[in-house]
Coordinates of C-alpha atoms in Angstrom, one line a residue:
X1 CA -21.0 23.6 19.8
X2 CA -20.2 27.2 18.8
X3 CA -19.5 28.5 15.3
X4 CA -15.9 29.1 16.2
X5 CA -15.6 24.8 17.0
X6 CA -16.9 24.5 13.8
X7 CA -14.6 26.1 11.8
X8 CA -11.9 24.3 13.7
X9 CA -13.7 20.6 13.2
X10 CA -15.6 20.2 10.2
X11 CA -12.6 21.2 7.9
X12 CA -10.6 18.9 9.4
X13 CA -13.3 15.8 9.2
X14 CA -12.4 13.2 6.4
X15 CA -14.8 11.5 4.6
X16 CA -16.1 8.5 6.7
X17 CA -14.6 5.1 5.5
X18 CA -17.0 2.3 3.9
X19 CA -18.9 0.1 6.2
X20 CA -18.4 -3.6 5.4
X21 CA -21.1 -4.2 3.6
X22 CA -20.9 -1.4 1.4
X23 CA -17.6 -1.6 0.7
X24 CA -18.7 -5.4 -0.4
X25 CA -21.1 -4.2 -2.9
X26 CA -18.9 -1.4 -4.1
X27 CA -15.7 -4.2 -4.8
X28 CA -18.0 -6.9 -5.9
X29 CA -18.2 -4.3 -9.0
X30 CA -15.1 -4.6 -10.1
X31 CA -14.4 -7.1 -12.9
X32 CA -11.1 -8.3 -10.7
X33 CA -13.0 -8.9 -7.7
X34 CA -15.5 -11.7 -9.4
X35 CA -12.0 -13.3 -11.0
X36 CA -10.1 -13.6 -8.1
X37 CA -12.9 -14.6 -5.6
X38 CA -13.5 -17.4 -8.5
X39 CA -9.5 -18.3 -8.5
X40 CA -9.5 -18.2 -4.1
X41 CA -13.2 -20.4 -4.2
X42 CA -11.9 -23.0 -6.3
X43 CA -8.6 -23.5 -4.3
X44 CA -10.2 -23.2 -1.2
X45 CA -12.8 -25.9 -2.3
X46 CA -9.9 -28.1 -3.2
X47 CA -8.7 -27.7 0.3
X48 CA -11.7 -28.2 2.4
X49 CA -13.0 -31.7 0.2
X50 CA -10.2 -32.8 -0.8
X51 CA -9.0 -34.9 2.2
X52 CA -12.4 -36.9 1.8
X53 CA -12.0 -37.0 -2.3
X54 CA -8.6 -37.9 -2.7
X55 CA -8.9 -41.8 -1.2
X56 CA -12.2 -41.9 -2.9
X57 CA -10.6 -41.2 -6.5
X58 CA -7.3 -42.5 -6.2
X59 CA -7.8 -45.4 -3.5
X60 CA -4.8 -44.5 -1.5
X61 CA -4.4 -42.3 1.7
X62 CA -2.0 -39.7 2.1
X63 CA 0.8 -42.4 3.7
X64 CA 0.3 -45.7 1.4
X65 CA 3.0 -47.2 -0.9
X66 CA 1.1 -46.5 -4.2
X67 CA 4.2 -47.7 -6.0
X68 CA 7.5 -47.3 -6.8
X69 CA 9.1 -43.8 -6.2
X70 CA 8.6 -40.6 -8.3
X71 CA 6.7 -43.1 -11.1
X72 CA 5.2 -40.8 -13.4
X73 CA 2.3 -43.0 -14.8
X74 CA -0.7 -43.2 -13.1
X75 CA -3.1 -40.1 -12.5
X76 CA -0.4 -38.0 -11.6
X77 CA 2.0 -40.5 -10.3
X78 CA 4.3 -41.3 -7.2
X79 CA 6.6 -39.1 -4.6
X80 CA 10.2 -40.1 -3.5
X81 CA 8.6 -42.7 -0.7
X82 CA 6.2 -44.4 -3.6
X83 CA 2.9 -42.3 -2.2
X84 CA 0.2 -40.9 -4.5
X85 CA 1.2 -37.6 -5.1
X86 CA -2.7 -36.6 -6.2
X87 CA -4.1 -38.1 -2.8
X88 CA -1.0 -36.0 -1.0
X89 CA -2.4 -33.0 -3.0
X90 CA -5.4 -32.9 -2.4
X91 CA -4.9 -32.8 1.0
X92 CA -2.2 -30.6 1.6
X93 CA -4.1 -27.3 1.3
X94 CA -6.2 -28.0 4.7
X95 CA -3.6 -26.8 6.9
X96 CA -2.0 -24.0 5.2
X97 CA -5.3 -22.3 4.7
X98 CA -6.2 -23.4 8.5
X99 CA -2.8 -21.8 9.3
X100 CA -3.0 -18.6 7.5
X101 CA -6.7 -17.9 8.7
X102 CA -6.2 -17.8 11.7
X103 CA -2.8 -16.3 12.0
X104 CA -4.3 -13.8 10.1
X105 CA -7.1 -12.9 12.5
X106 CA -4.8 -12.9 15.2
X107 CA -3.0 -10.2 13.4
X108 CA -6.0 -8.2 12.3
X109 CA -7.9 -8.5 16.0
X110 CA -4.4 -7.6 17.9
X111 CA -3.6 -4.7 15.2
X112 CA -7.0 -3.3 14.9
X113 CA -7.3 -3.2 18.6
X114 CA -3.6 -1.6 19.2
X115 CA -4.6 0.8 16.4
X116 CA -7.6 2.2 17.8
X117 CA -6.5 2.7 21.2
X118 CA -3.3 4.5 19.8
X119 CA -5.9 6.4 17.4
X120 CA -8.5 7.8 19.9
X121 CA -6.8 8.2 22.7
X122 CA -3.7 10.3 21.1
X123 CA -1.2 12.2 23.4
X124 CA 1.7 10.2 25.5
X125 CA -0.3 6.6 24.5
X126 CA -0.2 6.9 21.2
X127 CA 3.4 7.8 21.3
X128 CA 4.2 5.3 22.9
X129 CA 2.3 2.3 21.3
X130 CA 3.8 4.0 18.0
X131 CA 6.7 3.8 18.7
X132 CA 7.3 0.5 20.0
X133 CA 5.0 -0.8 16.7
X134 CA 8.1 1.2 14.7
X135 CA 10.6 -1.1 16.9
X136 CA 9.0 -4.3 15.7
X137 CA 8.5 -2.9 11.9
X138 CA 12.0 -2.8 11.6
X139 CA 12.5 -6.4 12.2
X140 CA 11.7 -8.4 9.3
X141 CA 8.6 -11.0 9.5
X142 CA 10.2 -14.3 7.8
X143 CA 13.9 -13.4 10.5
X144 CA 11.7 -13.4 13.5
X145 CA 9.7 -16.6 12.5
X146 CA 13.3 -18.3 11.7
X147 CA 14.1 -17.2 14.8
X148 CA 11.3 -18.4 16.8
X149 CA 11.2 -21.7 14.8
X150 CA 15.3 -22.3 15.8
X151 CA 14.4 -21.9 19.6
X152 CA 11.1 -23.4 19.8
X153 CA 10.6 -26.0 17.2
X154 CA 8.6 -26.5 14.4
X155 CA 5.4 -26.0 15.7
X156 CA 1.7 -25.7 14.3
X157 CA 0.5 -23.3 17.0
X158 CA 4.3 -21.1 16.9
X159 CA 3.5 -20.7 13.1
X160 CA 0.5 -19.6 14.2
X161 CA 1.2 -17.1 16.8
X162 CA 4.5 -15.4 15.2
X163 CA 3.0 -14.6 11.9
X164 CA 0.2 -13.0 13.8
X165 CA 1.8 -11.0 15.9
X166 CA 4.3 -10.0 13.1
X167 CA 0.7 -9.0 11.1
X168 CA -0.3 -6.8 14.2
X169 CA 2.1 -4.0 13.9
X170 CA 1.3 -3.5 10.0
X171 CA -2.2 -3.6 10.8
X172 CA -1.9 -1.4 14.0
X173 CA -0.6 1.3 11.4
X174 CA -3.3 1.4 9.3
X175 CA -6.4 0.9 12.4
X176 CA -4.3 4.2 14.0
X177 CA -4.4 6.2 10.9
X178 CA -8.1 5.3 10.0
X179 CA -9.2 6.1 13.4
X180 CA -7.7 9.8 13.6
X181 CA -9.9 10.2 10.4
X182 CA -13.0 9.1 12.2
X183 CA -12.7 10.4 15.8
X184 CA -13.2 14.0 15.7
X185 CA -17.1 12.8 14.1
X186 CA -20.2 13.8 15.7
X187 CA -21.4 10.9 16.5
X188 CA -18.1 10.5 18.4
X189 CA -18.3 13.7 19.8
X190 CA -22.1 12.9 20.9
X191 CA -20.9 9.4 22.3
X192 CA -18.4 11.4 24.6
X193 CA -21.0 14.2 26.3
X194 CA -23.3 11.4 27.4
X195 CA -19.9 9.8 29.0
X196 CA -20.2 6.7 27.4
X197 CA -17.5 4.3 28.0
X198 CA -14.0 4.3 26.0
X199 CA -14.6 0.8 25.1
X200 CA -18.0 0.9 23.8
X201 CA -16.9 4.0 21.4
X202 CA -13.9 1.7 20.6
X203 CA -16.5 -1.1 19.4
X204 CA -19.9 0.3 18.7
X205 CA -18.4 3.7 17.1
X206 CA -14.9 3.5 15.9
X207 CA -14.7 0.2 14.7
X208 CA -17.8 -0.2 12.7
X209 CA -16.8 3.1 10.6
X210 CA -13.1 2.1 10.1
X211 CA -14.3 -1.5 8.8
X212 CA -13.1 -0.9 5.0
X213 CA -9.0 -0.2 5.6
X214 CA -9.2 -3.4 8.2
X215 CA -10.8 -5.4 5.4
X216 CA -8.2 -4.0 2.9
X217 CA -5.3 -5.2 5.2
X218 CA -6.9 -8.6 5.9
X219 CA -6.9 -9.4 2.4
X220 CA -3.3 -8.5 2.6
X221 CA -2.2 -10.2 5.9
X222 CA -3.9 -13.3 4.3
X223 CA -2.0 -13.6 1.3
X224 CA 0.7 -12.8 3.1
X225 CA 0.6 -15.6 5.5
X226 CA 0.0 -18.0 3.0
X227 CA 3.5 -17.4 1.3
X228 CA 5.0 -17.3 4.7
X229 CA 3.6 -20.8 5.9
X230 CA 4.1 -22.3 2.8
X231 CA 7.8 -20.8 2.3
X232 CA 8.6 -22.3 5.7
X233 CA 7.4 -25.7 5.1
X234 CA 9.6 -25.5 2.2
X235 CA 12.6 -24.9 4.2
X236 CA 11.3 -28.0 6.5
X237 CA 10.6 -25.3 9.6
X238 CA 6.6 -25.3 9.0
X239 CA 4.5 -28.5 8.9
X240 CA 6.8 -31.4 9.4
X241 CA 6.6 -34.7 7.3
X242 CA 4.8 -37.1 7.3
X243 CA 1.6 -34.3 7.1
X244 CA 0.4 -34.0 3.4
X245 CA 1.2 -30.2 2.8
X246 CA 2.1 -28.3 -0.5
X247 CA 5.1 -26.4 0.6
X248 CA 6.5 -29.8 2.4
X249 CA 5.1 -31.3 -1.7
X250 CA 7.7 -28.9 -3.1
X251 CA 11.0 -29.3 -0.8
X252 CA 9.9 -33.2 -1.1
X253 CA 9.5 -33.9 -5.3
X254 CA 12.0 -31.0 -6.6
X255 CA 15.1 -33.1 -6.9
X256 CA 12.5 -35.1 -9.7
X257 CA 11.0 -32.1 -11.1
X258 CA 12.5 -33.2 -14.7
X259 CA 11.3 -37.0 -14.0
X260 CA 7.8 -36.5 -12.2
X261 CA 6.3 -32.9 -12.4
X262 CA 3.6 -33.3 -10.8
X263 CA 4.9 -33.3 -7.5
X264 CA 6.0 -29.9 -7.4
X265 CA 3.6 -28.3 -10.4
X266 CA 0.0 -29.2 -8.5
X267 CA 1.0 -27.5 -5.3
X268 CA 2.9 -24.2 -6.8
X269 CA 0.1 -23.9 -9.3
X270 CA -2.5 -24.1 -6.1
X271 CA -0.6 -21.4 -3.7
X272 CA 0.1 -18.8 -7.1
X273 CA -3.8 -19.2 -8.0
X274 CA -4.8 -18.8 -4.3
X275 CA -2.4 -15.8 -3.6
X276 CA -3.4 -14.1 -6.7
X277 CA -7.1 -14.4 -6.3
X278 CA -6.6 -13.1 -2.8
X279 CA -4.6 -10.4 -4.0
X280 CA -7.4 -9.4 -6.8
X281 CA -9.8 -9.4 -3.8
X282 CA -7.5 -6.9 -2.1
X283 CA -6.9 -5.1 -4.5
X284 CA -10.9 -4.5 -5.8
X285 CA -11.5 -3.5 -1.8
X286 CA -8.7 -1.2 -1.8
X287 CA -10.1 0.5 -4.7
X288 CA -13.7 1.0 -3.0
X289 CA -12.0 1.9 0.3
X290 CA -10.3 4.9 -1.8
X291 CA -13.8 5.9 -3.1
X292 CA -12.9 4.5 -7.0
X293 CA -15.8 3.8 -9.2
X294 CA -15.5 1.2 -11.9
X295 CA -16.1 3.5 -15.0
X296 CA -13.1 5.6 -13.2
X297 CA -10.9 2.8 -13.0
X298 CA -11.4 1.7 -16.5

């Protein structure tokens, strides 16, 4: 390389993003970042044990007359069709969070990928995967589920697949903007005269060193998708009845909220604590991403 390519790269070079595990250590720093871990964990616990605890403590399963309906004695007493409302609790987090996972990763994979071939290979391609990713931005996320939901049908697997792909085009953004930072590095450059293959620089190169915005946007995309699957099980498009699931809890006890609480309270209380400890966890790798230390911060 000549000292006139120099001058024309190196200025132009940003700062390489935080590798994974760095950007780990640097969040786990923050104060925010132990919270809402702790406030996600314990949700998340709830979610995964909770369909083998709740007939073990109450003695019912999610679909057996516990008594009469919306009683309010009891541990936390009845739902409008006389089931335990603790038992229906404690295992209605297992398929949101299943949801919401893995619509997420279907957003991040599809978005990252989109974003780094836009990203490296510039020109006419990048234009036009741009572009078309501006065509879907402009349609809102919750319309187009509606939408698919109307045609299709309620559907675990159409939950699913449109809140990922509605995920990809956000995340495409931000994979497309982190790889222009990256691909003008040497160790790109170096990976291009010994003609290695586009796809390996994609995976072995690229993607390892734009790690820290993808993490950033999956804590995002997954607190996202949990208030989208639980909003549309609440409008009775998501999981359908008779599944044990805490937006269905909340569209199923409000009309007693006055008589029996507990119906709505223990899921609203679960999905706020689980969206705000994701959103803490965000949040602390957002600020490591951006280079923040935690004596800046404070």
């Amino acid at each position: 390389m000549t000292a006139v390519e120099e001058e024309q790269v190196v200025p132009a070079v940003p700062e390489t993003p935080p590798r994974a595990a760095g950007l780990i250590r640097t969040a786990w720093a923050f104060p925010q970042a132990k919270v809402g871990t702790v406030l996600a964990g314990v949700v998340i616990l709830v979610a995964l044990v909770g369909p083998w605890l709740g007939p073990v403590i109450t003695g019912h399963t999610t679909t057996d007359f516990a008594g009469k309906p919306f009683k309010p004695d009891g541990l936390m007493g009845t739902d409008g069709l006389g089931r335990d409302v603790l038992t229906r609790f404690l295992a209605g987090g297992t398929t949101l969070l299943l949801y919401a996972v893995l619509a997420t990763a279907l957003g991040i994979v599809l978005g990252a990928l989109l974003g780094m071939v836009a990203g490296y290979g510039g020109g006419w391609l990048d234009g036009l995967l741009m572009r078309g990713n501006d065509v879907l931005l402009s349609f809102p996320q919750l319309v187009i589920a509606l939408l698919a939901i109307a045609v299709i049908g309620p559907k675990g697997w159409l939950l699913v697949l449109v809140i990922g792909l509605t995920h990809a085009p956000r995340t495409a953004r931000v994979a497309r903007q982190a790889t222009v930072s990256v691909r003008n590095h040497d160790y790109i450059r170096a990976a291009e005269m010994y003609a290695v293959p586009r796809s390996r620089i994609l995976l072995r190169e690229i993607l390892p060193n734009i790690t820290g915005p993808l993490m950033v946007e999956l804590g995002l995309r997954l607190t996202y998708s949990i208030g989208y699957i639980a909003s549309l099980s609440f409008l009775g498009l998501g999981i359908q009845p008779p599944a044990a699931d805490w937006g269905l809890m909340i569209n199923e006890n409000r009309i007693a909220l006055v008589v029996q609480p507990w119906g709505v309270l223990l899921p609203v209380v679960a999905i706020a604590v689980l969206a705000v400890g994701t959103n803490l966890v965000a949040d602390s790798l957002a600020s490591a991403a951006a280079g923040r230390t935690r004596e800046g911060r404070a």
